[in-house]
């Protein structure tokens, strides 16, 4: 009798086929260094799976407690929805646990392992308790239909994993080019790791930002025993967050055919594949944002509003622009369409409570809960007026040609509507799905369409209109598309998914280096100077270069500033003098002329390089990258 797990339409056969295609693609791309590539995949893969399993266990425990607090009838939940909800709750909860322990100076490797071990224990207990209700063989033998479309995503998944093994900061050469990763997404956790405590860094203003996702990068460094030992695990964590966000779109659709296609569209959108392998934070934004939206739109009880509010709070802890979207726009839409006023109040209160640790931290650090934002209204801490204006112009306003109504509409056309990274098909299909939903009087589709317009308004008027800051539109559009179940629409969806997957796989593959350097632990030579050539124990002052993560020198000997932390209020001083303020003057000085020229042309009141030669003890460097 044939094994039901290996039937042609079974989940087991689908997983095996997808794994074979993905592994074949992975090996084909890394054949020259296949032994290192395989060992790294196994090593880092085990840690990534262990991290996700631990987070899921912790999240499942939280979900169980919330269920017991509210005995009212609940919505049906598929196993997929239970998994993604548990994973999201666990990832968000771990971020806040690590934050609290890090602020107290208690977080270390033992705590990192202990937190995840708690989640593993929950999963083991669940298996033992439910062993009669859950049989692995039955799960693998379950018949799959539309889910077989996901097989075409396997090569793209393999390309993304290969890209995650490329050293931070080398992808992609343009937006997203990874500069922020080496300046603060990995660098700030690295400094906290070396200090043994989470503290404000007045030479790196980004340390004041909410760091829900970066807390997991901090965790990765402790799990692996160092910043560079943990950097690939951090990038794979981000891949996992993006993947779980796509599965969440499918899970919220309760396994319907349109949900399977909608989840595939999230993966197939080029922006997802470009961002996933880089240690950015959009993976957390997508994951928490999708679950906040999905749970609130389906909410029927206090339990559902609590869960949705938790995810909104976690999302705000990833990026501040999620506050107007999820704290204001989403609940207003739900109140208008569903009259769920009391539930939305509970949702907003829960969200605010889980966002508040970041506000409280910044209140103690800077007396401004959202520093460095809203400095003109809530306080500017140690920043001078020049620095306040520089931040405002660079991070709160678009460039000159994109200001005003006409300029912002031009930015929308350039950065969103005609940007290949949105896959060309996704946004038009989302708009068409919204019109169909309106015609069918489908409240969830109407709500998602209005939310998409609200997201666009936030992007246009509360950001500096970079394409990457609109990526929350990807799952919103996918969820919109998944609302329509007409068979003709299913055909359009299927063809669009196949086309987008082909476009994304081809273009992302073409952007990768032809001979990718993967799994390198020694980053010496990527910066303006070679660490190996330094005298033993030398102190180093970096002027201009802020890609500090590339410099594998202990931070008590390495000194730098970001461009926003340089006070240029005194016109009598040169930019070099301004940059060196507060740094030890007996250190080796490295001047990155390329960056200084770029800063002078880009940022408010950054003076040009002086015509006089640099100090005699300086080593002048033009970056090789």
XYZ file of C-alpha atoms in Angstrom:
625
model
C 0.000 0.000 0.000
C 1.541 3.381 -0.986
C 2.674 5.714 1.771
C -0.005 8.465 2.158
C 2.694 10.955 3.118
C 4.215 10.628 -0.348
C 1.001 10.853 -2.375
C 1.317 13.137 -5.345
C -0.844 15.824 -3.694
C 0.302 15.440 -0.074
C 1.972 18.094 2.064
C 4.956 15.768 2.535
C 5.528 15.484 -1.206
C 5.201 19.253 -1.599
C 7.780 19.923 1.123
C 10.216 17.353 -0.263
C 9.902 18.725 -3.806
C 10.343 22.323 -2.608
C 13.371 21.364 -0.497
C 15.032 19.546 -3.406
C 14.559 22.510 -5.763
C 15.756 25.011 -3.163
C 18.797 22.942 -2.180
C 19.737 22.359 -5.821
C 19.550 26.103 -6.483
C 21.564 26.860 -3.334
C 24.340 24.425 -4.311
C 24.414 25.642 -7.908
C 24.998 29.194 -6.682
C 27.669 28.250 -4.136
C 29.360 25.352 -5.933
C 32.854 26.859 -5.749
C 32.624 26.988 -1.949
C 30.051 24.202 -1.537
C 31.628 22.608 1.547
C 31.637 25.901 3.464
C 28.163 26.714 2.136
C 26.697 23.388 3.295
C 28.325 23.557 6.731
C 27.163 27.144 7.211
C 23.625 26.278 6.114
C 23.464 23.432 8.626
C 25.106 25.385 11.443
C 23.225 28.663 11.085
C 20.060 26.838 10.064
C 19.955 24.893 13.321
C 20.279 28.109 15.326
C 17.617 29.854 13.207
C 15.152 26.986 13.608
C 15.946 26.791 17.307
C 15.321 30.521 17.705
C 12.017 30.376 15.819
C 10.898 27.270 17.715
C 11.718 28.893 21.057
C 9.833 32.051 20.111
C 6.853 29.999 18.929
C 6.759 28.088 22.205
C 6.786 31.281 24.266
C 4.123 32.792 22.015
C 1.933 29.699 22.313
C 2.105 29.948 26.104
C 1.013 33.603 25.888
C -1.805 32.685 23.489
C -2.998 29.953 25.863
C -3.077 32.382 28.800
C -5.018 34.964 26.765
C -7.524 32.277 25.726
C -8.127 31.315 29.344
C -8.677 34.925 30.368
C -11.611 35.154 27.979
C -14.007 32.198 27.904
C -16.253 33.675 25.198
C -16.701 31.948 21.864
C -13.705 32.384 19.620
C -13.068 32.393 15.889
C -11.947 29.182 14.300
C -8.167 29.016 14.028
C -6.297 26.898 11.560
C -3.013 25.295 12.699
C -1.234 27.743 10.380
C -2.840 30.740 12.081
C -2.004 29.341 15.522
C 1.624 28.913 14.428
C 2.111 32.398 12.960
C 0.277 34.035 15.875
C 2.400 32.129 18.383
C 5.603 32.925 16.484
C 4.726 36.621 16.307
C 3.765 36.866 19.978
C 6.959 35.054 20.964
C 9.221 37.216 18.804
C 7.623 40.382 20.188
C 7.742 39.183 23.795
C 11.400 38.134 23.542
C 12.279 41.622 22.248
C 10.858 43.242 25.388
C 12.415 40.625 27.702
C 15.842 41.209 26.154
C 15.328 44.983 26.385
C 14.533 44.792 30.099
C 17.426 42.483 30.903
C 19.808 44.522 28.729
C 18.879 47.808 30.402
C 19.558 46.194 33.775
C 22.916 44.876 32.538
C 21.884 41.270 33.191
C 21.548 39.883 29.684
C 24.154 37.289 28.707
C 24.474 33.993 26.872
C 22.914 32.008 29.721
C 19.824 34.227 29.598
C 19.682 33.933 25.788
C 19.712 30.148 25.934
C 17.360 30.091 28.916
C 14.733 32.236 27.157
C 14.685 29.972 24.120
C 14.827 26.827 26.253
C 11.629 27.973 27.947
C 9.937 28.035 24.552
C 11.307 24.616 23.664
C 9.956 23.226 26.928
C 6.486 24.573 26.085
C 6.585 22.869 22.682
C 7.712 19.553 24.214
C 4.925 19.768 26.786
C 2.420 20.532 24.029
C 3.525 17.495 22.040
C 3.257 15.240 25.102
C -0.171 16.577 26.059
C -1.593 16.531 22.538
C 0.145 13.414 21.250
C -3.179 11.591 20.843
C -4.737 14.521 18.971
C -1.834 15.278 16.688
C -0.034 12.767 14.506
C 2.836 13.972 12.380
C 1.990 11.445 9.698
C -1.520 12.868 9.323
C -0.109 16.376 9.029
C 2.309 15.380 6.258
C -0.363 13.309 4.497
C -2.831 16.212 4.266
C -3.863 16.919 0.681
C -2.540 20.155 -0.864
C -4.152 21.895 -3.831
C -3.413 25.560 -4.527
C -0.465 25.414 -2.129
C 1.464 23.635 -4.892
C 1.895 27.048 -6.481
C 4.449 27.737 -3.774
C 6.852 25.346 -5.489
C 7.750 28.125 -7.934
C 9.006 30.188 -4.971
C 11.694 27.619 -4.084
C 14.489 29.087 -6.273
C 13.762 32.574 -4.904
C 13.947 31.219 -1.342
C 17.344 29.660 -2.093
C 18.667 32.899 -3.617
C 17.520 34.784 -0.517
C 19.365 32.387 1.790
C 22.549 32.673 -0.276
C 22.261 36.464 -0.043
C 21.867 36.198 3.746
C 25.326 34.605 3.898
C 26.967 37.591 2.182
C 28.700 39.867 4.741
C 26.572 42.778 6.016
C 26.755 45.983 4.025
C 27.736 44.491 0.666
C 24.223 44.114 -0.788
C 22.862 45.554 -3.050
C 24.893 48.563 -4.140
C 21.824 50.796 -4.107
C 18.708 51.108 -1.950
C 18.638 48.981 0.152
C 22.444 49.100 0.213
C 23.011 47.957 3.777
C 24.684 51.184 4.956
C 22.204 51.436 7.824
C 22.997 47.851 8.815
C 26.675 48.521 9.409
C 25.990 51.970 10.877
C 23.381 50.958 13.451
C 21.132 47.887 12.929
C 24.083 45.605 13.783
C 26.539 48.180 15.095
C 24.465 49.411 18.037
C 23.779 45.856 19.334
C 27.495 45.195 18.866
C 28.385 48.119 21.144
C 25.831 47.024 23.740
C 27.268 43.502 23.545
C 30.775 44.771 24.273
C 29.528 47.077 27.043
C 27.425 44.325 28.617
C 24.495 46.722 28.944
C 21.985 48.682 26.875
C 22.835 52.374 27.238
C 22.347 55.540 25.147
C 25.146 56.167 22.656
C 25.582 59.903 22.138
C 27.882 59.279 19.183
C 25.170 57.195 17.442
C 21.734 58.823 17.587
C 20.101 55.717 16.123
C 20.573 53.963 19.484
C 17.557 55.994 20.655
C 15.245 54.443 18.051
C 12.822 51.601 18.955
C 14.769 48.376 18.474
C 12.248 45.508 18.609
C 13.908 43.623 15.744
C 17.476 44.575 16.700
C 16.901 42.990 20.119
C 16.971 39.671 18.263
C 20.251 40.628 16.598
C 21.549 41.378 20.104
C 20.251 37.937 21.124
C 22.000 36.335 18.127
C 25.348 37.844 19.163
C 24.986 36.334 22.629
C 23.863 32.952 21.292
C 26.828 32.730 18.922
C 29.407 34.326 21.217
C 30.166 37.609 19.442
C 28.951 40.286 16.998
C 30.564 38.808 13.877
C 29.832 35.250 14.966
C 26.146 36.233 15.173
C 25.800 38.413 12.067
C 24.650 35.660 9.696
C 22.204 34.329 12.273
C 20.835 37.886 12.526
C 20.325 38.038 8.765
C 18.640 34.618 8.731
C 16.367 35.786 11.562
C 15.238 38.581 9.268
C 14.648 36.094 6.441
C 12.510 34.050 8.836
C 10.461 37.092 9.870
C 9.688 37.885 6.231
C 8.765 34.261 5.576
C 6.465 34.050 8.599
C 4.808 37.332 7.524
C 3.971 35.744 4.158
C 2.638 32.605 5.864
C 0.571 34.874 8.145
C -1.239 36.293 5.091
C -2.095 32.704 4.138
C -3.052 31.739 7.693
C -5.405 34.701 8.118
C -7.214 33.551 4.975
C -7.869 30.207 6.761
C -6.112 28.178 4.079
C -8.300 29.299 1.174
C -6.980 29.184 -2.384
C -6.857 32.970 -2.603
C -4.928 33.022 0.682
C -2.323 30.642 -0.732
C -1.839 32.929 -3.719
C -1.836 36.076 -1.557
C 0.892 34.660 0.688
C 2.892 33.742 -2.414
C 2.537 37.282 -3.753
C 4.188 38.672 -0.593
C 7.210 36.420 -1.198
C 7.263 37.062 -4.951
C 7.319 40.873 -4.609
C 10.955 41.881 -5.295
C 11.139 44.220 -2.292
C 10.632 41.215 0.019
C 13.491 39.287 -1.565
C 15.789 42.312 -1.483
C 15.120 43.195 2.157
C 14.857 39.716 3.699
C 18.587 38.732 3.582
C 19.773 42.088 4.966
C 19.682 42.789 8.717
C 17.067 45.509 8.352
C 13.811 45.675 10.346
C 11.112 45.537 7.675
C 10.615 41.816 8.321
C 9.373 42.606 11.816
C 7.265 45.484 10.484
C 5.579 43.162 7.972
C 5.075 40.328 10.463
C 3.624 42.372 13.313
C 1.706 44.685 10.964
C 0.012 41.828 9.093
C -1.045 40.128 12.322
C -2.311 43.380 13.879
C -4.418 44.128 10.803
C -5.639 40.577 10.326
C -6.596 40.001 13.952
C -8.375 43.340 14.315
C -10.402 42.880 11.126
C -11.549 39.429 12.302
C -11.960 40.374 15.994
C -15.140 39.148 17.716
C -14.120 39.066 21.372
C -11.899 40.859 23.875
C -9.362 38.106 23.310
C -9.059 38.981 19.626
C -8.727 42.714 20.336
C -6.002 41.983 22.911
C -4.037 39.875 20.423
C -4.388 42.495 17.683
C -3.324 45.251 20.097
C -0.252 43.276 21.141
C 0.900 43.045 17.541
C 0.249 46.752 16.946
C 2.417 47.572 19.988
C 5.197 45.296 18.738
C 4.990 46.871 15.258
C 5.339 50.383 16.712
C 8.436 49.130 18.532
C 9.915 48.312 15.139
C 9.180 51.586 13.325
C 7.554 54.766 14.586
C 5.485 55.321 11.380
C 3.483 52.248 12.385
C 1.936 54.357 15.177
C -0.315 56.505 12.941
C -1.154 53.518 10.730
C -2.049 51.019 13.468
C -2.909 53.246 16.447
C -5.009 55.764 14.506
C -5.960 54.741 10.972
C -6.789 51.063 11.514
C -8.995 51.420 14.632
C -10.870 54.394 13.138
C -11.646 52.336 10.026
C -12.839 49.396 12.125
C -14.999 51.616 14.342
C -16.650 53.214 11.297
C -17.283 49.953 9.446
C -18.039 47.632 12.367
C -19.057 49.891 15.277
C -16.549 48.061 17.517
C -15.785 51.062 19.703
C -15.138 49.299 23.035
C -13.021 46.629 21.368
C -10.893 49.211 19.573
C -10.310 51.080 22.836
C -8.982 47.819 24.322
C -6.871 47.332 21.185
C -5.286 50.808 21.407
C -4.642 50.549 25.163
C -2.935 47.157 24.717
C -0.861 48.499 21.837
C 0.217 51.534 23.848
C 1.231 49.381 26.827
C 3.458 47.122 24.716
C 4.955 50.103 22.893
C 5.556 52.030 26.129
C 8.865 50.381 27.183
C 10.596 52.199 24.322
C 8.934 55.492 25.248
C 9.876 55.092 28.909
C 13.463 54.219 28.021
C 13.789 57.351 25.889
C 12.154 59.510 28.538
C 14.911 58.544 30.961
C 17.600 58.845 28.305
C 16.546 62.055 26.511
C 13.400 63.449 28.208
C 11.702 63.005 24.841
C 9.841 59.678 24.472
C 10.333 59.559 20.699
C 13.771 61.222 20.442
C 15.195 61.989 17.889
C 11.757 62.614 16.368
C 9.581 65.649 17.199
C 12.538 67.445 18.770
C 11.031 70.890 18.207
C 7.974 69.933 20.278
C 9.150 67.363 22.842
C 12.784 68.281 23.450
C 16.118 67.842 21.716
C 18.223 66.306 24.537
C 21.934 66.858 23.762
C 21.369 67.976 20.159
C 22.164 71.570 19.162
C 19.795 73.566 16.914
C 22.011 72.779 13.927
C 21.741 69.051 14.595
C 17.983 69.293 15.125
C 17.536 70.988 11.751
C 19.856 68.505 10.014
C 17.807 65.580 11.341
C 14.541 67.277 10.393
C 15.615 67.990 6.823
C 17.155 64.561 6.252
C 14.638 62.273 7.956
C 11.341 64.132 8.120
C 11.249 65.935 4.775
C 11.821 64.722 1.209
C 14.459 66.301 -1.001
C 13.652 69.665 -2.576
C 12.260 68.324 -5.862
C 9.767 66.118 -4.020
C 8.290 68.797 -1.762
C 4.886 70.309 -2.355
C 1.871 68.450 -3.724
C 3.255 68.048 -7.247
C 6.650 66.907 -5.972
C 5.136 64.317 -3.626
C 2.926 62.932 -6.386
C 6.013 62.698 -8.572
C 7.735 60.776 -5.751
C 4.773 58.387 -5.598
C 5.095 57.714 -9.308
C 8.875 57.267 -9.194
C 9.275 55.455 -5.869
C 6.151 53.289 -5.814
C 3.978 53.051 -8.923
C 6.799 52.588 -11.447
C 9.304 50.944 -9.086
C 10.073 47.383 -10.266
C 10.640 46.373 -6.637
C 6.857 46.397 -6.150
C 6.529 43.817 -8.892
C 4.399 45.936 -11.283
C 1.376 43.621 -10.887
C 0.817 43.853 -7.128
C -0.378 47.447 -6.693
C -2.755 47.548 -9.715
C -4.230 44.189 -8.656
C -4.715 45.473 -5.120
C -6.588 48.505 -6.423
C -8.788 46.371 -8.693
C -9.501 43.986 -5.801
C -10.583 46.958 -3.690
C -13.045 48.091 -6.377
C -14.438 44.559 -6.617
C -14.748 44.437 -2.830
C -16.658 47.725 -2.824
C -19.001 46.404 -5.515
C -19.602 43.242 -3.489
C -19.985 45.290 -0.265
C -17.275 43.197 1.379
C -16.397 45.084 4.579
C -12.929 43.559 5.068
C -11.914 44.469 1.499
C -13.281 48.004 1.931
C -11.328 48.358 5.206
C -8.083 47.145 3.640
C -8.464 49.527 0.704
C -8.998 52.514 2.994
C -6.034 51.382 5.098
C -3.866 51.247 1.973
C -4.806 54.856 1.193
C -4.004 55.799 4.805
C -0.598 54.116 4.486
C 0.007 56.058 1.278
C -0.898 59.330 3.017
C 1.541 58.566 5.863
C 4.259 57.818 3.322
C 3.553 60.975 1.329
C 3.323 63.454 4.205
C 5.129 61.902 7.195
C 8.220 60.401 5.572
C 11.003 61.398 3.217
C 9.304 59.369 0.454
C 11.844 56.588 0.020
C 10.467 53.522 -1.707
C 11.411 51.178 1.154
C 9.196 52.999 3.639
C 6.068 52.020 1.698
C 6.615 48.239 1.912
C 3.707 47.749 4.335
C 1.593 48.180 1.198
C 2.813 44.751 0.018
C 0.908 42.579 2.533
C -2.049 44.987 2.570
C -2.396 44.599 -1.210
C -1.894 40.842 -0.943
C -4.603 40.582 1.718
C -6.895 42.713 -0.479
C -6.291 40.427 -3.436
C -7.002 37.401 -1.240
C -10.452 38.749 -0.314
C -11.894 38.034 -3.759
C -12.801 34.389 -4.487
C -14.329 34.557 -7.978
C -12.826 31.813 -10.197
C -11.907 34.316 -12.942
C -10.069 36.397 -10.357
C -8.253 33.257 -9.207
C -6.941 32.779 -12.753
C -5.672 36.380 -12.840
C -4.056 35.929 -9.413
C -2.329 32.720 -10.478
C -0.893 34.197 -13.653
C 0.245 37.292 -11.762
C 1.973 35.188 -9.099
C 3.829 33.177 -11.737
C 4.883 36.352 -13.585
C 5.971 38.181 -10.410
C 7.923 35.173 -9.191
C 9.770 34.949 -12.497
C 10.527 38.689 -12.500
C 11.694 38.735 -8.890
C 13.855 35.616 -9.143
C 15.530 36.828 -12.344
C 16.182 40.414 -11.287
C 17.397 39.579 -7.777
C 19.678 36.857 -9.158
C 21.113 39.369 -11.646
C 21.811 41.847 -8.831
C 23.828 39.301 -6.839
C 27.616 39.278 -7.281
C 28.498 36.644 -9.853
C 30.949 34.991 -7.449
C 29.338 35.679 -4.097
C 31.640 35.887 -1.106
C 29.720 34.015 1.553
C 30.164 33.064 5.181
C 33.222 35.294 5.689
C 33.907 36.062 9.355
C 36.851 38.427 8.864
C 35.626 41.772 7.518
C 39.084 43.370 7.475
C 39.623 45.423 4.345
C 36.007 46.439 3.794
C 36.475 49.783 5.556
C 38.784 52.682 4.904
C 41.787 50.983 6.428
C 43.115 47.553 7.255
C 42.769 46.524 10.884
C 45.520 43.939 10.463
C 48.102 46.675 9.774
C 47.410 48.627 12.974
C 49.932 48.721 15.797
C 48.929 46.504 18.692
C 46.546 48.262 21.075
C 46.224 51.364 18.878
C 43.314 53.770 19.354
C 41.551 54.815 16.157
C 39.471 57.919 15.356
C 37.267 57.571 12.275
C 36.364 60.826 10.535
C 33.530 60.459 8.040
C 33.180 56.689 7.915
C 30.265 55.402 10.003
C 30.131 51.809 8.702
C 31.653 50.806 11.987
C 30.558 47.190 12.027
C 33.278 46.445 9.469
C 36.018 47.439 11.925
C 36.801 44.489 14.170
C 38.497 46.599 16.816
C 37.243 46.693 20.434
C 34.960 49.677 20.867
C 37.010 51.060 23.756
C 39.715 51.740 21.127
C 37.494 52.715 18.183
C 35.842 56.155 18.076
C 33.353 57.501 15.552
C 30.232 59.609 15.033
C 27.328 59.417 12.632
C 26.755 62.490 10.490
C 23.828 63.497 12.735
C 25.993 63.443 15.864
C 28.491 65.998 14.548
C 27.939 69.490 15.921
C 28.964 72.047 13.293
C 27.605 75.097 15.138
C 30.978 76.856 15.282
C 31.831 78.194 11.781
C 35.419 78.810 12.870
C 36.068 75.068 13.134
C 36.684 72.718 10.226
C 34.584 69.601 9.672
C 37.542 67.503 10.819
C 37.744 69.407 14.103
C 33.980 69.046 14.581
C 34.155 65.320 13.945
C 37.066 64.814 16.339
C 35.376 66.649 19.223
C 35.250 64.341 22.229
C 37.586 61.782 20.675
C 41.063 61.040 22.052
C 43.635 63.188 20.260
C 46.486 60.690 20.694
C 44.734 58.162 18.420
C 45.404 57.222 14.814
C 43.110 59.309 12.621
C 41.480 57.938 9.477
C 39.748 60.446 7.213
C 37.181 59.177 4.716
C 37.220 61.949 2.131
C 34.547 60.370 -0.086
C 31.996 60.289 2.714
C 32.857 63.821 3.834
C 32.316 65.119 0.296
C 28.984 63.302 0.077
C 27.868 64.620 3.466
C 28.774 68.198 2.528
C 26.636 67.902 -0.609
C 23.731 66.177 1.139
C 23.293 67.289 4.752
C 22.449 70.588 6.420
C 25.481 72.641 7.503
C 28.151 70.026 6.922
C 31.016 72.216 5.700
C 33.266 71.058 2.872
C 36.701 69.674 3.493
C 39.184 72.449 4.267
C 41.696 73.272 1.531
C 44.554 72.955 4.012
C 46.196 69.528 4.305
C 45.009 67.290 7.155
C 47.046 66.979 10.338
C 50.390 65.262 9.981
C 49.348 62.311 12.089
C 46.269 61.606 9.924
C 45.976 58.834 7.385
C 43.791 60.071 4.533
C 41.654 57.333 2.997
C 39.394 57.190 -0.021
C 37.124 54.189 0.392
C 37.837 51.316 -1.969
C 34.229 50.126 -2.141
